[in-house]
Short mmCIF file of C-alpha atoms in Angstrom, two decimals:
data_model
loop_
_atom_site.label_atom_id
_atom_site.label_comp_id
_atom_site.label_asym_id
_atom_site.label_seq_id
_atom_site.Cartn_x
_atom_site.Cartn_y
_atom_site.Cartn_z
CA MET U 1 154.46 45.30 43.60
CA LYS U 2 155.15 45.47 39.89
CA THR U 3 158.85 44.64 39.90
CA PHE U 4 161.24 42.66 42.11
CA THR U 5 164.38 44.51 41.06
CA ASP U 6 166.38 45.57 44.15
CA LYS U 7 163.64 44.28 46.45
CA VAL U 8 164.67 42.18 49.48
CA ALA U 9 162.78 38.92 49.95
CA ALA U 10 162.88 36.62 52.97
CA ILE U 11 161.96 32.98 52.25
CA THR U 12 161.44 30.10 54.67
CA GLY U 13 161.87 26.53 53.47
CA ALA U 14 164.31 27.82 50.84
CA GLY U 15 166.45 24.69 50.73
CA SER U 16 164.22 22.76 48.35
CA GLY U 17 160.91 22.65 46.50
CA MET U 18 158.93 25.85 45.97
CA GLY U 19 161.14 27.79 48.38
CA ARG U 20 164.24 27.06 46.34
CA SER U 21 162.45 27.82 43.07
CA LEU U 22 161.14 31.12 44.46
CA ALA U 23 164.64 32.08 45.54
CA LEU U 24 166.14 31.31 42.14
CA GLU U 25 163.37 33.06 40.21
CA LEU U 26 163.61 36.16 42.41
CA ALA U 27 167.39 36.21 41.95
CA ARG U 28 166.90 36.11 38.17
CA ARG U 29 164.57 39.10 38.49
CA GLY U 30 167.06 41.22 40.39
CA ALA U 31 165.94 40.69 43.98
CA HIS U 32 168.19 40.19 47.00
CA LEU U 33 167.51 37.36 49.38
CA ALA U 34 167.39 36.29 53.02
CA LEU U 35 167.01 32.52 52.95
CA SER U 36 166.23 30.06 55.72
CA ASP U 37 165.64 26.35 56.12
CA ILE U 38 166.05 23.76 58.85
CA ASP U 39 168.23 21.71 56.47
CA GLU U 40 171.47 23.66 56.39
CA ALA U 41 173.10 21.62 53.61
CA SER U 42 170.28 22.16 51.12
CA LEU U 43 170.04 25.81 52.16
CA THR U 44 173.72 26.30 51.33
CA HIS U 45 173.18 24.89 47.83
CA THR U 46 170.31 27.32 47.21
CA ALA U 47 172.34 30.28 48.49
CA ILE U 48 175.28 29.43 46.22
CA ALA U 49 173.01 29.11 43.18
CA CYS U 50 171.35 32.47 43.90
CA ARG U 51 174.67 34.26 44.36
CA ALA U 52 175.76 32.90 40.99
CA LEU U 53 172.76 34.74 39.51
CA GLY U 54 173.99 38.03 40.99
CA ALA U 55 171.80 38.24 44.09
CA ARG U 56 173.07 39.47 47.44
CA VAL U 57 172.23 36.57 49.77
CA THR U 58 172.19 35.93 53.49
CA SER U 59 171.19 32.53 54.86
CA GLN U 60 170.20 31.20 58.25
CA ARG U 61 169.41 27.72 59.54
CA LEU U 62 165.98 28.21 61.07
CA ASP U 63 163.19 26.27 62.71
CA VAL U 64 160.09 28.36 62.01
CA ALA U 65 158.39 26.80 65.04
CA ASP U 66 160.85 28.74 67.23
CA ARG U 67 159.22 32.15 67.64
CA ASP U 68 162.26 33.87 69.16
CA ALA U 69 164.52 32.54 66.40
CA VAL U 70 162.18 33.83 63.68
CA PHE U 71 162.04 37.30 65.23
CA ALA U 72 165.84 37.32 65.54
CA TRP U 73 166.14 36.31 61.88
CA ALA U 74 163.85 39.19 60.87
CA ARG U 75 165.98 41.67 62.82
CA ASP U 76 169.19 40.28 61.34
CA THR U 77 167.74 40.39 57.82
CA ALA U 78 166.74 44.04 58.12
CA ALA U 79 170.15 44.92 59.56
CA ALA U 80 172.07 43.05 56.85
CA HIS U 81 170.03 44.21 53.86
CA GLY U 82 168.83 47.62 55.05
CA LYS U 83 165.20 46.79 54.31
CA VAL U 84 162.77 43.92 53.73
CA ASN U 85 160.03 44.06 51.07
CA LEU U 86 158.69 40.54 50.93
CA VAL U 87 158.35 37.52 53.18
CA PHE U 88 157.39 34.10 51.84
CA ASN U 89 156.16 31.93 54.71
CA ASN U 90 156.66 28.76 52.73
CA ALA U 91 158.10 26.11 55.08
CA GLY U 92 155.77 23.17 55.65
CA VAL U 93 155.49 19.50 56.58
CA SER U 94 152.82 16.83 56.22
CA LEU U 95 151.31 14.09 58.38
CA SER U 96 149.06 11.22 57.32
CA VAL U 97 147.11 9.57 60.14
CA PRO U 98 143.44 8.98 61.07
CA VAL U 99 142.12 11.22 63.84
CA ALA U 100 141.46 8.27 66.16
CA THR U 101 145.10 7.17 66.19
CA ALA U 102 146.86 10.54 65.83
CA ARG U 103 149.49 11.21 68.46
CA PHE U 104 149.32 14.65 70.03
CA GLU U 105 153.06 15.22 69.60
CA ASP U 106 152.80 14.63 65.84
CA VAL U 107 149.86 17.02 65.47
CA GLU U 108 151.65 19.63 67.58
CA TRP U 109 154.83 19.22 65.47
CA LEU U 110 152.88 19.89 62.28
CA MET U 111 150.86 22.83 63.62
CA ASN U 112 153.98 24.48 65.05
CA ILE U 113 155.54 24.54 61.59
CA ASN U 114 152.62 24.90 59.17
CA PHE U 115 150.51 27.37 61.14
CA TRP U 116 152.59 28.94 63.88
CA GLY U 117 155.53 29.26 61.49
CA VAL U 118 153.31 31.45 59.29
CA VAL U 119 152.17 33.52 62.28
CA HIS U 120 155.74 33.95 63.50
CA GLY U 121 157.02 34.98 60.08
CA THR U 122 154.17 37.40 59.49
CA GLN U 123 154.44 39.16 62.85
CA ALA U 124 158.24 39.22 62.83
CA PHE U 125 158.56 40.83 59.39
CA LEU U 126 155.46 43.05 59.28
CA PRO U 127 157.12 46.10 60.92
CA TYR U 128 160.01 45.94 58.42
CA LEU U 129 157.69 45.48 55.45
CA THR U 130 155.71 48.51 56.60
CA ALA U 131 158.89 50.56 56.99
CA SER U 132 159.94 49.66 53.43
CA GLY U 133 156.88 51.45 52.06
CA ASP U 134 156.27 48.63 49.57
CA GLY U 135 155.76 45.29 51.31
CA HIS U 136 154.08 41.99 50.57
CA ILE U 137 153.42 38.85 52.64
CA VAL U 138 152.97 35.52 50.87
CA ASN U 139 151.59 32.69 53.01
CA THR U 140 151.45 29.14 51.72
CA SER U 141 148.21 27.28 52.38
CA SER U 142 147.29 24.32 50.15
CA LEU U 143 144.67 22.72 47.98
CA PHE U 144 143.87 21.05 51.32
CA GLY U 145 143.10 24.50 52.67
CA ILE U 146 140.10 24.46 50.30
CA ILE U 147 138.86 20.89 50.75
CA ALA U 148 139.50 18.31 53.46
CA MET U 149 140.67 14.74 53.00
CA PRO U 150 140.59 11.64 55.24
CA THR U 151 143.87 10.96 57.11
CA GLN U 152 144.84 14.63 56.59
CA SER U 153 143.00 16.20 59.53
CA ALA U 154 146.07 17.87 61.06
CA TYR U 155 147.37 19.07 57.69
CA ASN U 156 143.88 20.30 56.74
CA ALA U 157 143.57 22.11 60.07
CA SER U 158 146.89 23.89 59.57
CA LYS U 159 146.19 24.91 55.98
CA PHE U 160 142.61 26.05 56.62
CA ALA U 161 144.06 28.07 59.51
CA VAL U 162 146.65 29.69 57.23
CA ARG U 163 143.88 30.60 54.81
CA GLY U 164 141.72 32.23 57.48
CA PHE U 165 144.68 34.00 59.06
CA THR U 166 145.86 35.42 55.73
CA GLU U 167 142.44 36.52 54.52
CA ALA U 168 141.81 38.33 57.81
CA LEU U 169 145.25 39.94 57.63
CA ARG U 170 144.62 41.16 54.08
CA MET U 171 141.46 42.95 55.19
CA GLU U 172 143.16 44.45 58.24
CA LEU U 173 145.98 45.83 56.08
CA GLU U 174 143.46 47.38 53.69
CA LEU U 175 141.45 48.93 56.53
CA ALA U 176 144.64 50.38 58.01
CA GLY U 177 145.80 51.76 54.66
CA ALA U 178 149.12 49.99 55.21
CA PRO U 179 151.81 49.99 52.49
CA VAL U 180 151.77 46.19 52.77
CA SER U 181 149.53 43.61 51.13
CA CYS U 182 149.33 39.83 51.35
CA THR U 183 148.48 36.82 49.26
CA CYS U 184 147.38 33.32 50.23
CA VAL U 185 148.80 30.58 48.03
CA HIS U 186 146.95 27.29 47.44
CA PRO U 187 149.23 24.87 45.59
CA GLY U 188 147.73 21.75 44.07
CA GLY U 189 150.12 18.91 43.28
CA VAL U 190 153.60 20.40 43.15
CA ALA U 191 156.62 18.15 42.70
CA THR U 192 158.51 18.71 45.96
CA ASN U 193 159.92 16.46 48.68
CA ILE U 194 157.10 17.15 51.17
CA VAL U 195 155.69 13.61 50.89
CA THR U 196 159.12 11.98 51.06
CA ALA U 197 159.83 13.92 54.26
CA SER U 198 156.34 13.43 55.69
CA ARG U 199 155.27 11.43 58.72
CA ILE U 200 152.96 8.54 57.83
CA ASP U 201 151.53 6.63 60.77
CA ASP U 202 151.46 2.83 60.57
CA SER U 203 147.73 2.91 61.38
CA ILE U 204 147.17 4.26 57.87
CA ALA U 205 147.18 0.68 56.54
CA ALA U 206 144.22 -0.46 58.64
CA PHE U 207 142.24 2.62 57.67
CA THR U 208 142.92 2.74 53.93
CA GLY U 209 143.99 -0.79 53.05
CA ILE U 210 147.29 0.66 51.81
CA ASP U 211 150.58 0.30 53.69
CA ALA U 212 152.67 3.38 54.52
CA GLN U 213 155.23 2.74 51.77
CA THR U 214 152.55 2.39 49.10
CA HIS U 215 150.74 5.44 50.49
CA ARG U 216 153.93 7.48 50.16
CA ARG U 217 154.57 6.23 46.61
CA ARG U 218 151.02 7.01 45.48
CA ALA U 219 151.08 10.44 47.12
CA ASN U 220 154.34 11.32 45.37
CA LYS U 221 152.75 10.34 42.06
CA LEU U 222 149.66 12.44 42.77
CA ILE U 223 151.63 15.60 43.53
CA ASP U 224 153.75 15.33 40.39
CA VAL U 225 151.50 17.72 38.46
CA THR U 226 153.16 21.14 38.49
CA SER U 227 156.92 21.71 38.70
CA ALA U 228 158.24 23.81 41.56
CA ASP U 229 159.66 26.28 39.03
CA ALA U 230 156.26 26.73 37.37
CA ALA U 231 154.66 27.15 40.80
CA ALA U 232 157.16 29.89 41.68
CA ARG U 233 156.36 31.80 38.51
CA GLN U 234 152.61 31.57 39.19
CA ILE U 235 153.10 32.80 42.76
CA LEU U 236 155.21 35.79 41.70
CA ALA U 237 152.69 36.68 39.01
CA GLY U 238 150.06 36.71 41.75
CA VAL U 239 152.17 39.05 43.86
CA GLN U 240 152.60 41.40 40.91
CA ARG U 241 148.85 41.65 40.37
CA ASN U 242 148.24 41.88 44.13
CA ALA U 243 146.04 38.77 44.09
CA ARG U 244 144.19 37.89 47.24
CA ARG U 245 144.92 34.24 46.55
CA VAL U 246 146.79 32.17 44.01
CA LEU U 247 145.63 28.73 42.92
CA VAL U 248 148.75 26.92 41.72
CA GLY U 249 148.14 24.37 39.00
CA ALA U 250 145.17 23.26 36.94
CA ASP U 251 144.28 20.66 39.58
CA ALA U 252 143.93 23.35 42.24
CA ARG U 253 141.68 25.41 39.98
CA ARG U 254 139.50 22.38 39.18
CA VAL U 255 139.10 21.39 42.82
CA ASP U 256 138.32 24.98 43.82
CA LYS U 257 135.52 25.07 41.24
CA LEU U 258 134.24 21.69 42.44
CA ALA U 259 134.17 22.84 46.06
CA ARG U 260 132.29 26.00 45.08
CA LEU U 261 129.79 24.01 43.01
CA LEU U 262 129.11 21.18 45.45
CA GLY U 263 129.63 22.86 48.79
CA ALA U 264 129.87 20.31 51.59
CA SER U 265 128.57 17.61 49.24
CA TYR U 266 132.10 17.14 47.88
CA GLN U 267 132.76 15.05 50.99
CA ALA U 268 130.52 12.22 49.71
CA MET U 269 132.63 12.04 46.56
CA VAL U 270 135.83 11.82 48.60
CA VAL U 271 134.36 9.04 50.78
CA TRP U 272 133.43 7.07 47.65
CA PHE U 273 136.93 7.54 46.26
CA TYR U 274 138.58 6.36 49.48
CA ARG U 275 136.36 3.29 49.72
CA ARG U 276 137.24 2.38 46.15
CA SER U 277 140.94 2.94 46.83
CA ALA U 278 140.79 0.83 50.00
CA MET U 279 139.17 -2.06 48.11
CA SER U 280 141.79 -1.77 45.38
CA GLY U 281 144.56 -1.72 47.97
CA LYS U 282 143.17 -4.80 49.70
CA ARG U 283 142.95 -6.70 46.40
CA SER U 284 146.55 -5.77 45.59
CA ALA U 285 147.73 -6.85 49.05
CA ASP U 286 145.83 -10.16 48.80
CA ALA U 287 147.33 -10.79 45.36
CA ALA U 288 150.83 -10.08 46.65
CA SER U 289 150.29 -12.44 49.60
CA ALA U 290 149.06 -15.16 47.27
CA ARG U 291 152.12 -14.77 45.05
CA THR U 292 154.42 -14.97 48.07
CA ALA U 293 152.64 -18.08 49.35
CA ALA U 294 152.88 -19.74 45.94
CA THR U 295 156.58 -18.95 45.70
CA GLU U 296 157.27 -20.36 49.17
CA SER U 297 155.25 -23.49 48.40
CA SER U 298 157.19 -24.15 45.20
CA THR U 299 160.51 -24.01 47.04
CA HIS U 300 159.57 -26.77 49.50
#
């Protein structure tokens, strides 16, 4: 797909982050949009901004975990726009918790959105993309679909699953000679609200030596590497060159090279890093407790 002019793109998670940036960038390039998000207020803001850029826009509050709702959205999109050329299965959530203390309902919640949402979106839109004669599927995995990290087992599982699903799909489409291709996206640190909206289990403190609030603050700092707008441009460039995968950000490219170089040995480096971080967190907590105790003592 060399141009997005007059193409129709469906985007999940379009209310904020990369989804919103993709919608705005596609509108600037002459595409028309079918937008969805579970947050209706933020979705409305994105739709208004895209219409102001001249795009024809439909929007739908949508939970991508609801298979029937996703299929209905695909049908409605094709009916409203006359065709669908692209689907960006972008919606995602995160969960930080050690395996031993993970609650099944939290893991199921994450998998239903991050993995099954991608499956639902792909299967729902594939017939319409094929009928368009020029279709493309873009599935969002993660840097954590390349390497694994402690406390991220569920997130890793979902993003590794998206990677495998998308790579298999790409080969199937090529074998079938379909007029549809697909790309797997692996963002590194992208400044979005995914950490702010994430679920962080209280047991994280005992495992890492860092309380949930500090964990969230540090994670937000770590992902502030690539802007969502820059990520959107990199993703669309990948679609235009029909890339099998897109590594978003210099950090993603570095980690990919490291994983290729070290193989499974990268895990020892991660364990060392976490042990160091846990010790640092414990020292910080002890220092804070000492300051509190000294303050209380001076007031008596």
